[in-house]
Amino acid sequence: MIRVTNELLGNWTEYTLTNDNGISVSVLDFGGIITKIMIPDKTGRLENIVLGYKNYQEYRTNPNYFGAIIGRVAGRIKEASFELDGSTYNLEANNGENHLHGGPGGFHQLIWKVSPFEKETEAGLKLTIKSHDGDSGYPGNLDVTVTYTLNDQDQLIIDYLATSDQTTPLTLTNHSYFNLSGNLKNTIHDHRVTMNSSKYVELDESLIPTGKLADVEGTPFDFRSGRSLSTGLENNFEQNKIVGNGYDHYFVLEDSSEFQAIIEDANSGRKMSVITNQPGMVMYTANALEDGLELAEGISRKHHGVCFETQGSPASLHNDHLPGILLKPGEPYQKQTTFTFTVIKR
């Protein structure tokens, strides 16, 4: 039987899902934040594989968006504005002149209503909020449900469901930073990533998409046959340098019934596969993560985690050839991302 437990933390509650194999996922009602994912290594030792604060009060500001649900729109919106049906909508600028991750009052800053559930082979948390017309400058009243499910197949499934009474941009994601070494023992340089993507979206020096879909062939962005993340963290390729030596780019994903991405850490033996019905994902290698933060398992360093933000492209608001993010009334937003945890057999 999968279990759900909870702990009251002042005005917040942390819920923990635990399966029959000892894997657990802990989530706050504040921001829907995943604070811990405990996974065994090749010796069976359980360790945390996501970044989170030691002092939970740090989540009140959470400038790195550790573990949070991001919305209404994940990513940057150029000049904090967009046009829709002949009208211009001005959003809150919180990243220079741009709008980032839903703005300062985004979903990562809200307390979600949580309804736990338990079944024989899975357990989960159904999180709901209502975002009102005009919130952060967005049109439409929006009802959102995000469901975290942990099952006995060692899968964490995140389901996103939303409806709106007006056409509005919407692309939700989770902003967990993964580090499969466990308990922050190492940076992510030696993590090996395989990804079903032949195109990525080029960025300018302000980290705003230029609109160009670049071919991965012959570049550090070609993960189709698998490569170490160090390839992009330690070279002079211009697109890696622009983001602070690493990746912060949108990869267009190709359909697959098996996986869109696989992440492996040979030292720990941990392996994580990602499958989603989203059209792409941002892979972010914590290039801007500052040194010296007191995290749950130690002190932070640059490149201490990697995010796999499955989503549509916010750049589609200004470049209509990119994967779109407009939700129309009467058309439910239904997206799913599944993370499967295994141990490498060698």
CSV table of N, CA and C in Angstrom, one decimal, residues 127-275:
chain,number,residue,atom,x,y,z
A,127,LEU,N,-3.7,19.0,-6.4
A,127,LEU,CA,-3.6,20.4,-6.0
A,127,LEU,C,-4.4,21.3,-7.0
A,128,THR,N,-5.2,22.2,-6.4
A,128,THR,CA,-6.0,23.1,-7.2
A,128,THR,C,-5.9,24.5,-6.8
A,129,ILE,N,-6.0,25.4,-7.8
A,129,ILE,CA,-6.1,26.8,-7.5
A,129,ILE,C,-7.0,27.5,-8.6
A,130,LYS,N,-7.5,28.7,-8.3
A,130,LYS,CA,-8.2,29.5,-9.3
A,130,LYS,C,-7.4,30.8,-9.5
A,131,SER,N,-7.1,31.0,-10.8
A,131,SER,CA,-6.4,32.3,-11.2
A,131,SER,C,-7.4,33.2,-11.8
A,132,HIS,N,-7.5,34.4,-11.4
A,132,HIS,CA,-8.6,35.3,-11.8
A,132,HIS,C,-8.2,36.1,-13.0
A,133,ASP,N,-9.2,36.5,-13.8
A,133,ASP,CA,-9.0,37.4,-14.9
A,133,ASP,C,-8.2,38.6,-14.5
A,134,GLY,N,-7.1,38.9,-15.2
A,134,GLY,CA,-6.2,40.0,-14.8
A,134,GLY,C,-5.1,39.7,-13.9
A,135,ASP,N,-5.0,38.6,-13.3
A,135,ASP,CA,-3.9,38.2,-12.5
A,135,ASP,C,-2.6,38.3,-13.2
A,136,SER,N,-1.7,39.1,-12.7
A,136,SER,CA,-0.3,39.3,-13.4
A,136,SER,C,-0.5,39.9,-14.8
A,137,GLY,N,-1.7,40.3,-15.2
A,137,GLY,CA,-1.9,40.9,-16.5
A,137,GLY,C,-2.5,39.9,-17.5
A,138,TYR,N,-2.7,38.7,-17.1
A,138,TYR,CA,-3.3,37.7,-18.1
A,138,TYR,C,-4.8,37.7,-18.1
A,139,PRO,N,-5.3,37.5,-19.3
A,139,PRO,CA,-6.8,37.4,-19.5
A,139,PRO,C,-7.4,36.1,-19.0
A,140,GLY,N,-8.6,36.1,-18.6
A,140,GLY,CA,-9.4,34.9,-18.3
A,140,GLY,C,-9.3,34.4,-16.9
A,141,ASN,N,-10.5,33.8,-16.5
A,141,ASN,CA,-10.5,33.1,-15.2
A,141,ASN,C,-10.1,31.7,-15.5
A,142,LEU,N,-9.1,31.2,-14.7
A,142,LEU,CA,-8.5,29.9,-15.0
A,142,LEU,C,-8.6,29.0,-13.8
A,143,ASP,N,-9.1,27.8,-14.0
A,143,ASP,CA,-9.1,26.8,-13.0
A,143,ASP,C,-8.0,25.7,-13.3
A,144,VAL,N,-7.2,25.5,-12.3
A,144,VAL,CA,-6.0,24.7,-12.5
A,144,VAL,C,-6.0,23.5,-11.5
A,145,THR,N,-5.7,22.3,-12.0
A,145,THR,CA,-5.4,21.2,-11.2
A,145,THR,C,-4.1,20.5,-11.6
A,146,VAL,N,-3.2,20.3,-10.6
A,146,VAL,CA,-2.0,19.6,-10.8
A,146,VAL,C,-2.0,18.4,-9.9
A,147,THR,N,-1.8,17.2,-10.5
A,147,THR,CA,-1.8,16.0,-9.7
A,147,THR,C,-0.5,15.3,-9.7
A,148,TYR,N,0.1,15.1,-8.5
A,148,TYR,CA,1.3,14.3,-8.3
A,148,TYR,C,0.9,12.9,-7.9
A,149,THR,N,1.4,11.9,-8.7
A,149,THR,CA,1.1,10.5,-8.4
A,149,THR,C,2.4,9.7,-8.3
A,150,LEU,N,2.6,9.0,-7.2
A,150,LEU,CA,3.7,8.0,-7.1
A,150,LEU,C,3.2,6.6,-7.1
A,151,ASN,N,3.8,5.8,-7.9
A,151,ASN,CA,3.2,4.4,-8.0
A,151,ASN,C,4.3,3.4,-7.6
A,152,ASP,N,4.0,2.1,-7.6
A,152,ASP,CA,4.9,1.0,-7.2
A,152,ASP,C,5.8,0.7,-8.4
A,153,GLN,N,5.7,1.3,-9.6
A,153,GLN,CA,6.6,1.1,-10.7
A,153,GLN,C,7.7,2.2,-10.6
A,154,ASP,N,7.8,2.9,-9.4
A,154,ASP,CA,8.8,3.9,-9.2
A,154,ASP,C,8.7,5.0,-10.2
A,155,GLN,N,7.5,5.4,-10.5
A,155,GLN,CA,7.2,6.5,-11.4
A,155,GLN,C,6.5,7.7,-10.6
A,156,LEU,N,7.0,8.9,-10.9
A,156,LEU,CA,6.3,10.1,-10.4
A,156,LEU,C,5.6,10.7,-11.7
A,157,ILE,N,4.3,10.7,-11.6
A,157,ILE,CA,3.5,11.2,-12.7
A,157,ILE,C,2.9,12.6,-12.4
A,158,ILE,N,3.2,13.6,-13.2
A,158,ILE,CA,2.6,14.9,-13.0
A,158,ILE,C,1.6,15.2,-14.1
A,159,ASP,N,0.3,15.3,-13.7
A,159,ASP,CA,-0.8,15.6,-14.6
A,159,ASP,C,-1.2,17.1,-14.4
A,160,TYR,N,-1.4,17.8,-15.5
A,160,TYR,CA,-1.8,19.2,-15.5
A,160,TYR,C,-3.1,19.3,-16.2
A,161,LEU,N,-4.1,19.9,-15.6
A,161,LEU,CA,-5.4,20.1,-16.2
A,161,LEU,C,-5.8,21.5,-15.9
A,162,ALA,N,-6.3,22.2,-16.9
A,162,ALA,CA,-6.8,23.6,-16.7
A,162,ALA,C,-7.9,23.9,-17.7
A,163,THR,N,-8.8,24.8,-17.3
A,163,THR,CA,-9.8,25.4,-18.2
A,163,THR,C,-9.9,26.9,-18.0
A,164,SER,N,-10.2,27.6,-19.1
A,164,SER,CA,-10.3,29.1,-19.0
A,164,SER,C,-11.6,29.5,-19.7
A,165,ASP,N,-12.1,30.7,-19.2
A,165,ASP,CA,-13.3,31.3,-19.8
A,165,ASP,C,-13.0,32.3,-20.9
A,166,GLN,N,-11.7,32.5,-21.1
A,166,GLN,CA,-11.2,33.4,-22.2
A,166,GLN,C,-9.9,32.7,-22.8
A,167,THR,N,-9.6,33.1,-24.0
A,167,THR,CA,-8.3,32.6,-24.6
A,167,THR,C,-7.2,33.3,-23.8
A,168,THR,N,-6.3,32.5,-23.4
A,168,THR,CA,-5.1,32.9,-22.6
A,168,THR,C,-3.9,32.1,-22.9
A,169,PRO,N,-2.7,32.7,-22.7
A,169,PRO,CA,-1.5,31.9,-22.8
A,169,PRO,C,-1.4,31.0,-21.5
A,170,LEU,N,-1.0,29.7,-21.7
A,170,LEU,CA,-0.8,28.8,-20.6
A,170,LEU,C,0.2,27.7,-21.0
A,171,THR,N,1.2,27.6,-20.2
A,171,THR,CA,2.1,26.4,-20.3
A,171,THR,C,2.7,26.2,-18.9
A,172,LEU,N,2.3,25.1,-18.3
A,172,LEU,CA,2.7,24.8,-16.9
A,172,LEU,C,3.8,23.8,-16.9
A,173,THR,N,4.7,23.9,-15.9
A,173,THR,CA,5.7,22.9,-15.7
A,173,THR,C,6.1,22.8,-14.2
A,174,ASN,N,7.0,21.9,-13.9
A,174,ASN,CA,7.6,21.8,-12.6
A,174,ASN,C,9.1,22.1,-12.7
A,175,HIS,N,9.6,22.9,-11.7
A,175,HIS,CA,11.0,23.4,-11.8
A,175,HIS,C,11.9,22.7,-10.9
A,176,SER,N,11.8,21.4,-10.7
A,176,SER,CA,12.7,20.7,-9.9
A,176,SER,C,14.1,20.6,-10.5
A,177,TYR,N,15.1,20.8,-9.7
A,177,TYR,CA,16.5,20.6,-10.1
A,177,TYR,C,17.0,19.2,-9.7
A,178,PHE,N,17.3,18.4,-10.6
A,178,PHE,CA,17.7,17.0,-10.3
A,178,PHE,C,19.3,16.9,-10.2
A,179,ASN,N,19.7,16.1,-9.3
A,179,ASN,CA,21.1,15.7,-9.1
A,179,ASN,C,21.1,14.3,-8.7
A,180,LEU,N,21.4,13.4,-9.7
A,180,LEU,CA,21.3,11.9,-9.4
A,180,LEU,C,22.5,11.4,-8.6
A,181,SER,N,23.5,12.2,-8.3
A,181,SER,CA,24.6,11.8,-7.5
A,181,SER,C,24.1,11.5,-6.1
A,182,GLY,N,23.0,12.2,-5.7
A,182,GLY,CA,22.4,12.0,-4.3
A,182,GLY,C,23.0,12.9,-3.3
A,183,ASN,N,22.2,13.6,-2.5
A,183,ASN,CA,22.6,14.4,-1.4
A,183,ASN,C,23.8,15.4,-1.8
A,184,LEU,N,23.7,15.9,-3.1
A,184,LEU,CA,24.6,16.9,-3.6
A,184,LEU,C,26.1,16.5,-3.5
A,185,LYS,N,26.4,15.2,-3.7
A,185,LYS,CA,27.8,14.8,-3.6
A,185,LYS,C,28.6,15.4,-4.7
A,186,ASN,N,28.1,15.5,-5.9
A,186,ASN,CA,28.8,16.1,-7.0
A,186,ASN,C,27.9,17.0,-7.8
A,187,THR,N,28.6,17.8,-8.7
A,187,THR,CA,27.8,18.6,-9.7
A,187,THR,C,27.3,17.6,-10.7
A,188,ILE,N,26.7,18.2,-11.7
A,188,ILE,CA,26.0,17.4,-12.8
A,188,ILE,C,26.9,17.2,-14.0
A,189,HIS,N,28.2,17.6,-13.9
A,189,HIS,CA,29.1,17.5,-15.1
A,189,HIS,C,29.1,16.1,-15.7
A,190,ASP,N,29.0,15.1,-14.8
A,190,ASP,CA,29.2,13.7,-15.3
A,190,ASP,C,27.8,13.0,-15.6
A,191,HIS,N,26.7,13.8,-15.4
A,191,HIS,CA,25.4,13.2,-15.8
A,191,HIS,C,25.4,13.0,-17.3
A,192,ARG,N,24.9,11.9,-17.8
A,192,ARG,CA,24.8,11.6,-19.2
A,192,ARG,C,23.3,11.7,-19.6
A,193,VAL,N,23.1,12.5,-20.6
A,193,VAL,CA,21.7,12.8,-21.1
A,193,VAL,C,21.5,12.3,-22.5
A,194,THR,N,20.4,11.6,-22.7
A,194,THR,CA,20.0,11.2,-24.1
A,194,THR,C,18.6,11.8,-24.3
A,195,MET,N,18.5,12.5,-25.5
A,195,MET,CA,17.2,13.2,-25.7
A,195,MET,C,16.8,13.1,-27.1
A,196,ASN,N,15.5,12.9,-27.3
A,196,ASN,CA,14.9,12.8,-28.7
A,196,ASN,C,14.6,14.2,-29.2
A,197,SER,N,15.6,14.8,-29.6
A,197,SER,CA,15.5,16.2,-30.2
A,197,SER,C,16.5,16.5,-31.2
A,198,SER,N,16.1,17.0,-32.4
A,198,SER,CA,17.0,17.4,-33.4
A,198,SER,C,17.0,18.9,-33.6
A,199,LYS,N,16.2,19.7,-32.8
A,199,LYS,CA,16.1,21.1,-33.0
A,199,LYS,C,16.0,21.8,-31.6
A,200,TYR,N,16.7,22.9,-31.5
A,200,TYR,CA,16.5,23.7,-30.2
A,200,TYR,C,16.3,25.2,-30.7
A,201,VAL,N,15.8,26.0,-29.7
A,201,VAL,CA,15.5,27.4,-30.0
A,201,VAL,C,16.7,28.2,-29.6
A,202,GLU,N,17.2,28.9,-30.5
A,202,GLU,CA,18.4,29.8,-30.3
A,202,GLU,C,18.0,31.0,-29.4
A,203,LEU,N,19.0,31.4,-28.5
A,203,LEU,CA,18.8,32.5,-27.6
A,203,LEU,C,19.6,33.7,-28.0
A,204,ASP,N,19.2,34.9,-27.7
A,204,ASP,CA,20.0,36.1,-27.8
A,204,ASP,C,20.8,36.3,-26.5
A,205,GLU,N,21.5,37.4,-26.4
A,205,GLU,CA,22.3,37.6,-25.2
A,205,GLU,C,21.5,38.0,-24.0
A,206,SER,N,20.2,38.3,-24.2
A,206,SER,CA,19.3,38.6,-23.1
A,206,SER,C,18.5,37.3,-22.7
A,207,LEU,N,18.9,36.2,-23.3
A,207,LEU,CA,18.3,34.9,-23.0
A,207,LEU,C,16.8,34.8,-23.6
A,208,ILE,N,16.5,35.7,-24.5
A,208,ILE,CA,15.2,35.7,-25.2
A,208,ILE,C,15.4,35.0,-26.5
A,209,PRO,N,14.5,34.0,-26.8
A,209,PRO,CA,14.6,33.3,-28.0
A,209,PRO,C,14.5,34.2,-29.3
A,210,THR,N,15.4,33.9,-30.2
A,210,THR,CA,15.5,34.7,-31.4
A,210,THR,C,14.4,34.3,-32.4
A,211,GLY,N,13.8,33.1,-32.1
A,211,GLY,CA,12.8,32.5,-33.0
A,211,GLY,C,13.4,31.5,-34.0
A,212,LYS,N,14.7,31.5,-34.0
A,212,LYS,CA,15.4,30.5,-34.9
A,212,LYS,C,15.4,29.1,-34.3
A,213,LEU,N,15.0,28.1,-35.1
A,213,LEU,CA,15.1,26.7,-34.7
A,213,LEU,C,16.4,26.2,-35.3
A,214,ALA,N,17.4,26.0,-34.4
A,214,ALA,CA,18.7,25.6,-34.8
A,214,ALA,C,18.8,24.0,-34.8
A,215,ASP,N,19.6,23.5,-35.7
A,215,ASP,CA,19.8,22.1,-35.8
A,215,ASP,C,20.9,21.7,-34.8
A,216,VAL,N,20.7,20.6,-34.1
A,216,VAL,CA,21.6,20.1,-33.1
A,216,VAL,C,22.9,19.5,-33.7
A,217,GLU,N,22.8,19.0,-35.0
A,217,GLU,CA,23.8,18.3,-35.6
A,217,GLU,C,25.2,19.0,-35.5
A,218,GLY,N,26.2,18.3,-35.0
A,218,GLY,CA,27.5,18.8,-34.9
A,218,GLY,C,27.7,19.8,-33.8
A,219,THR,N,26.8,19.9,-32.9
A,219,THR,CA,26.9,20.9,-31.8
A,219,THR,C,26.8,20.2,-30.4
A,220,PRO,N,27.2,20.9,-29.3
A,220,PRO,CA,27.0,20.3,-28.0
A,220,PRO,C,25.5,20.1,-27.6
A,221,PHE,N,24.6,20.5,-28.5
A,221,PHE,CA,23.2,20.3,-28.3
A,221,PHE,C,22.6,19.0,-28.8
A,222,ASP,N,23.5,18.2,-29.4
A,222,ASP,CA,23.1,16.9,-30.0
A,222,ASP,C,23.2,15.8,-28.9
A,223,PHE,N,22.0,15.5,-28.3
A,223,PHE,CA,22.0,14.5,-27.3
A,223,PHE,C,21.3,13.2,-27.8
A,224,ARG,N,21.1,13.1,-29.1
A,224,ARG,CA,20.3,12.0,-29.6
A,224,ARG,C,21.0,10.6,-29.4
A,225,SER,N,22.3,10.6,-29.3
A,225,SER,CA,23.0,9.3,-29.0
A,225,SER,C,23.6,9.3,-27.6
A,226,GLY,N,23.2,10.4,-26.8
A,226,GLY,CA,23.7,10.5,-25.4
A,226,GLY,C,25.1,11.2,-25.3
A,227,ARG,N,25.2,12.1,-24.3
A,227,ARG,CA,26.5,12.7,-24.1
A,227,ARG,C,26.5,13.3,-22.7
A,228,SER,N,27.7,13.5,-22.2
A,228,SER,CA,27.8,14.1,-20.8
A,228,SER,C,27.5,15.6,-20.9
A,229,LEU,N,26.8,16.0,-19.8
A,229,LEU,CA,26.5,17.5,-19.7
A,229,LEU,C,27.8,18.3,-19.7
A,230,SER,N,28.9,17.8,-19.3
A,230,SER,CA,30.1,18.6,-19.2
A,230,SER,C,30.5,19.1,-20.6
A,231,THR,N,30.0,18.4,-21.7
A,231,THR,CA,30.3,18.9,-23.0
A,231,THR,C,29.9,20.3,-23.2
A,232,GLY,N,28.7,20.7,-22.7
A,232,GLY,CA,28.2,22.0,-22.8
A,232,GLY,C,28.6,23.0,-21.7
A,233,LEU,N,29.0,22.4,-20.6
A,233,LEU,CA,29.4,23.3,-19.5
A,233,LEU,C,30.8,23.8,-19.6
A,234,GLU,N,31.6,23.1,-20.5
A,234,GLU,CA,33.1,23.4,-20.5
A,234,GLU,C,33.6,23.7,-21.9
A,235,ASN,N,32.8,24.3,-22.8
A,235,ASN,CA,33.3,24.6,-24.1
A,235,ASN,C,33.0,26.1,-24.5
A,236,ASN,N,33.4,26.5,-25.6
A,236,ASN,CA,33.3,27.9,-26.1
A,236,ASN,C,32.2,28.0,-27.1
A,237,PHE,N,31.3,27.0,-27.3
A,237,PHE,CA,30.2,27.2,-28.2
A,237,PHE,C,29.4,28.4,-27.8
A,238,GLU,N,29.1,29.3,-28.7
A,238,GLU,CA,28.5,30.6,-28.4
A,238,GLU,C,27.2,30.4,-27.6
A,239,GLN,N,26.3,29.5,-28.0
A,239,GLN,CA,25.0,29.3,-27.3
A,239,GLN,C,25.2,28.8,-25.9
A,240,ASN,N,26.2,28.0,-25.6
A,240,ASN,CA,26.5,27.6,-24.2
A,240,ASN,C,27.0,28.8,-23.4
A,241,LYS,N,27.9,29.6,-24.0
A,241,LYS,CA,28.5,30.8,-23.3
A,241,LYS,C,27.5,31.8,-23.0
A,242,ILE,N,26.5,32.0,-23.9
A,242,ILE,CA,25.5,33.1,-23.7
A,242,ILE,C,24.7,32.9,-22.4
A,243,VAL,N,24.5,31.6,-22.0
A,243,VAL,CA,23.6,31.4,-20.8
A,243,VAL,C,24.5,31.2,-19.5
A,244,GLY,N,25.8,31.5,-19.6
A,244,GLY,CA,26.7,31.3,-18.5
A,244,GLY,C,27.3,30.0,-18.4
A,245,ASN,N,27.7,29.4,-19.5
A,245,ASN,CA,28.3,28.1,-19.6
A,245,ASN,C,27.4,27.0,-19.2
A,246,GLY,N,26.6,26.5,-20.2
A,246,GLY,CA,25.7,25.4,-19.9
A,246,GLY,C,24.5,25.5,-20.9
A,247,TYR,N,23.4,25.1,-20.4
A,247,TYR,CA,22.2,25.0,-21.2
A,247,TYR,C,21.0,25.7,-20.4
A,248,ASP,N,20.2,26.5,-21.2
A,248,ASP,CA,19.0,27.1,-20.7
A,248,ASP,C,18.1,27.2,-21.9
A,249,HIS,N,18.0,26.2,-22.7
A,249,HIS,CA,17.4,26.2,-24.0
A,249,HIS,C,16.2,25.3,-24.2
A,250,TYR,N,15.3,25.7,-25.1
A,250,TYR,CA,14.1,24.9,-25.4
A,250,TYR,C,14.4,23.9,-26.5
A,251,PHE,N,14.3,22.7,-26.2
A,251,PHE,CA,14.5,21.6,-27.1
A,251,PHE,C,13.1,21.1,-27.6
A,252,VAL,N,13.0,21.1,-28.9
A,252,VAL,CA,11.7,20.5,-29.5
A,252,VAL,C,11.8,19.0,-29.5
A,253,LEU,N,10.8,18.3,-28.9
A,253,LEU,CA,10.9,16.9,-28.7
A,253,LEU,C,10.2,16.2,-29.8
A,254,GLU,N,10.7,15.0,-30.1
A,254,GLU,CA,10.1,14.1,-31.1
A,254,GLU,C,9.3,13.0,-30.4
A,255,ASP,N,8.2,12.7,-31.0
A,255,ASP,CA,7.3,11.7,-30.4
A,255,ASP,C,8.0,10.4,-30.2
A,256,SER,N,7.7,9.8,-29.0
A,256,SER,CA,8.3,8.5,-28.6
A,256,SER,C,7.3,7.8,-27.7
A,257,SER,N,7.2,6.5,-27.8
A,257,SER,CA,6.4,5.7,-26.9
A,257,SER,C,7.2,5.3,-25.7
A,258,GLU,N,8.5,5.5,-25.7
A,258,GLU,CA,9.4,5.0,-24.7
A,258,GLU,C,10.0,6.1,-23.8
A,259,PHE,N,10.5,7.1,-24.4
A,259,PHE,CA,11.1,8.2,-23.6
A,259,PHE,C,11.4,9.4,-24.5
A,260,GLN,N,11.4,10.6,-23.9
A,260,GLN,CA,11.9,11.8,-24.6
A,260,GLN,C,13.3,12.1,-24.1
A,261,ALA,N,13.6,11.8,-22.8
A,261,ALA,CA,14.9,12.0,-22.3
A,261,ALA,C,15.3,10.9,-21.3
A,262,ILE,N,16.6,10.6,-21.2
A,262,ILE,CA,17.1,9.7,-20.2
A,262,ILE,C,18.3,10.4,-19.5
A,263,ILE,N,18.4,10.4,-18.2
A,263,ILE,CA,19.5,10.9,-17.5
A,263,ILE,C,20.1,9.8,-16.6
A,264,GLU,N,21.4,9.7,-16.7
A,264,GLU,CA,22.1,8.6,-16.0
A,264,GLU,C,23.3,9.2,-15.2
A,265,ASP,N,23.5,8.7,-14.0
A,265,ASP,CA,24.7,9.0,-13.2
A,265,ASP,C,25.4,7.7,-12.9
A,266,ALA,N,26.5,7.4,-13.6
A,266,ALA,CA,27.2,6.1,-13.5
A,266,ALA,C,27.7,5.8,-12.1
A,267,ASN,N,28.2,6.9,-11.4
A,267,ASN,CA,28.7,6.7,-10.0
A,267,ASN,C,27.7,6.1,-9.1
A,268,SER,N,26.5,6.7,-9.1
A,268,SER,CA,25.5,6.3,-8.1
A,268,SER,C,24.6,5.1,-8.7
A,269,GLY,N,24.7,5.0,-10.0
A,269,GLY,CA,23.8,3.9,-10.6
A,269,GLY,C,22.4,4.4,-10.9
A,270,ARG,N,22.1,5.6,-10.6
A,270,ARG,CA,20.7,6.1,-10.7
A,270,ARG,C,20.5,6.5,-12.2
A,271,LYS,N,19.2,6.2,-12.6
A,271,LYS,CA,18.8,6.5,-14.0
A,271,LYS,C,17.4,7.1,-13.9
A,272,MET,N,17.1,8.1,-14.6
A,272,MET,CA,15.8,8.7,-14.7
A,272,MET,C,15.4,8.9,-16.1
A,273,SER,N,14.2,8.4,-16.5
A,273,SER,CA,13.7,8.7,-17.8
A,273,SER,C,12.5,9.6,-17.8
A,274,VAL,N,12.3,10.4,-18.8
A,274,VAL,CA,11.2,11.4,-18.9
A,274,VAL,C,10.4,11.1,-20.1
A,275,ILE,N,9.1,11.0,-20.0
A,275,ILE,CA,8.2,11.0,-21.1
A,275,ILE,C,7.1,11.9,-20.9
